[in-house]
Coordinates of C-alpha atoms in Angstrom, one line a residue:
M2 CA 3.1 4.4 -9.7
L3 CA 4.4 2.4 -6.7
D4 CA 7.3 0.0 -7.0
K5 CA 7.1 -3.5 -5.6
R6 CA 8.8 -2.6 -2.3
E7 CA 6.4 0.4 -1.7
Y8 CA 3.4 -1.7 -2.6
L9 CA 4.3 -4.6 -0.3
I10 CA 4.9 -2.2 2.6
I11 CA 1.5 -0.8 2.1
L12 CA 0.0 -4.3 1.9
K13 CA 1.8 -5.1 5.1
D14 CA 0.5 -2.0 6.8
F15 CA -3.1 -3.0 5.9
Y16 CA -3.0 -6.7 6.5
A17 CA -0.1 -7.4 8.9
S18 CA -2.5 -8.3 11.7
L19 CA -3.7 -11.3 9.6
L20 CA -0.1 -12.7 9.5
T21 CA 1.8 -14.6 12.1
D22 CA 4.4 -12.7 14.2
K23 CA 7.2 -14.5 12.3
Q24 CA 5.7 -13.6 8.9
Q25 CA 5.4 -9.9 10.0
Y26 CA 8.9 -9.9 11.3
V27 CA 10.5 -11.3 8.1
L28 CA 8.6 -8.8 5.9
E29 CA 9.7 -5.9 8.2
L30 CA 13.3 -6.9 8.1
Y31 CA 13.4 -7.5 4.3
Y32 CA 11.2 -4.6 3.1
E33 CA 11.5 -1.9 5.8
H34 CA 15.1 -2.5 7.1
D35 CA 16.5 -3.7 3.7
L36 CA 18.2 -6.7 5.1
S37 CA 19.4 -9.5 2.8
L38 CA 18.0 -13.0 3.1
S39 CA 21.3 -14.1 4.7
E40 CA 21.2 -11.3 7.3
I41 CA 17.6 -12.2 8.2
A42 CA 18.5 -15.9 8.4
E43 CA 21.3 -15.1 10.9
E44 CA 19.0 -12.8 12.9
M45 CA 16.2 -15.4 13.1
G46 CA 18.4 -18.4 13.5
I47 CA 17.0 -20.2 10.4
S48 CA 18.4 -21.1 7.0
R49 CA 18.4 -18.7 4.1
Q50 CA 16.1 -21.0 2.2
A51 CA 13.6 -21.0 5.1
V52 CA 13.7 -17.1 5.0
Y53 CA 13.1 -17.1 1.3
D54 CA 10.1 -19.6 1.6
L55 CA 8.7 -17.6 4.5
L56 CA 9.0 -14.3 2.6
K57 CA 7.4 -15.7 -0.5
R58 CA 4.6 -17.3 1.4
S59 CA 4.0 -14.1 3.4
E60 CA 4.0 -12.0 0.2
G61 CA 1.5 -14.5 -1.4
L62 CA -0.8 -14.2 1.6
L63 CA -0.7 -10.4 1.4
H64 CA -1.6 -10.5 -2.3
D65 CA -4.4 -13.0 -1.6
Y66 CA -5.9 -10.8 1.1
E67 CA -5.8 -7.8 -1.2
A68 CA -7.4 -9.8 -4.0
K69 CA -10.3 -10.7 -1.7
L70 CA -10.7 -7.5 0.3
G71 CA -9.3 -4.7 -2.0
L72 CA -8.6 -2.3 0.8
V73 CA -5.3 -1.1 -0.7
Q74 CA -6.8 -0.6 -4.1
R75 CA -9.6 1.6 -2.6
F76 CA -7.1 3.5 -0.4
L77 CA -4.9 4.3 -3.5
A78 CA -7.9 5.3 -5.5
I79 CA -9.1 7.7 -2.8
K80 CA -5.6 9.0 -2.3
S81 CA -5.2 9.7 -6.1
K82 CA -8.6 11.5 -6.2
L83 CA -7.7 13.6 -3.2
E84 CA -4.4 14.6 -4.7
K85 CA -6.1 15.7 -7.9
V86 CA -8.7 17.7 -5.9
C87 CA -5.8 19.4 -4.0
T88 CA -4.0 20.2 -7.3
L89 CA -7.2 21.7 -8.7
L90 CA -7.8 23.8 -5.5
E91 CA -4.2 25.0 -5.5
D92 CA -4.3 26.0 -9.1
D93 CA -3.9 29.8 -9.6
K94 CA -6.5 29.8 -12.3
W95 CA -9.3 28.9 -9.8
G96 CA -11.4 32.1 -10.0
T97 CA -15.0 31.5 -10.7
D98 CA -14.7 28.6 -13.1
D99 CA -17.9 26.6 -12.8
D100 CA -16.6 23.7 -14.8
R101 CA -13.7 23.3 -12.4
R102 CA -16.1 23.5 -9.4
H103 CA -18.3 20.7 -11.0
E104 CA -15.2 18.6 -11.6
I105 CA -14.1 18.9 -8.0
A106 CA -17.6 18.2 -6.7
G107 CA -17.8 15.1 -8.9
M108 CA -14.5 13.8 -7.6
L109 CA -15.6 14.4 -4.0
R110 CA -18.8 12.4 -4.8
E111 CA -16.6 9.6 -6.2
I112 CA -14.5 9.6 -3.1
T113 CA -17.6 9.5 -0.9
E114 CA -18.8 6.4 -2.8
L115 CA -15.4 4.7 -2.3
L116 CA -15.8 5.2 1.4

């Protein structure tokens, strides 16, 4: 499971181009460079409260975009299924287990549908 920081970084990776340069920059400084609100305020030449407001507004926009488009949810679902397929394929008990082959084939069909 992703923590808030990891999830917001992924949201930013998907939807950053829909944000202003200033919104992208404050998200980058806060989540990727781990700067405090005060450090960001000093860097950007604005108040700490302005940084907080900009950060919260930007986070809200990212969540709104995800709610409408669902790209990150689909990405995470595909990633999870692919990881499970890899685990099954790497399992030493592979042999000629037809049930396992059908399970993998089913997961690959689900992934194809997500794409």
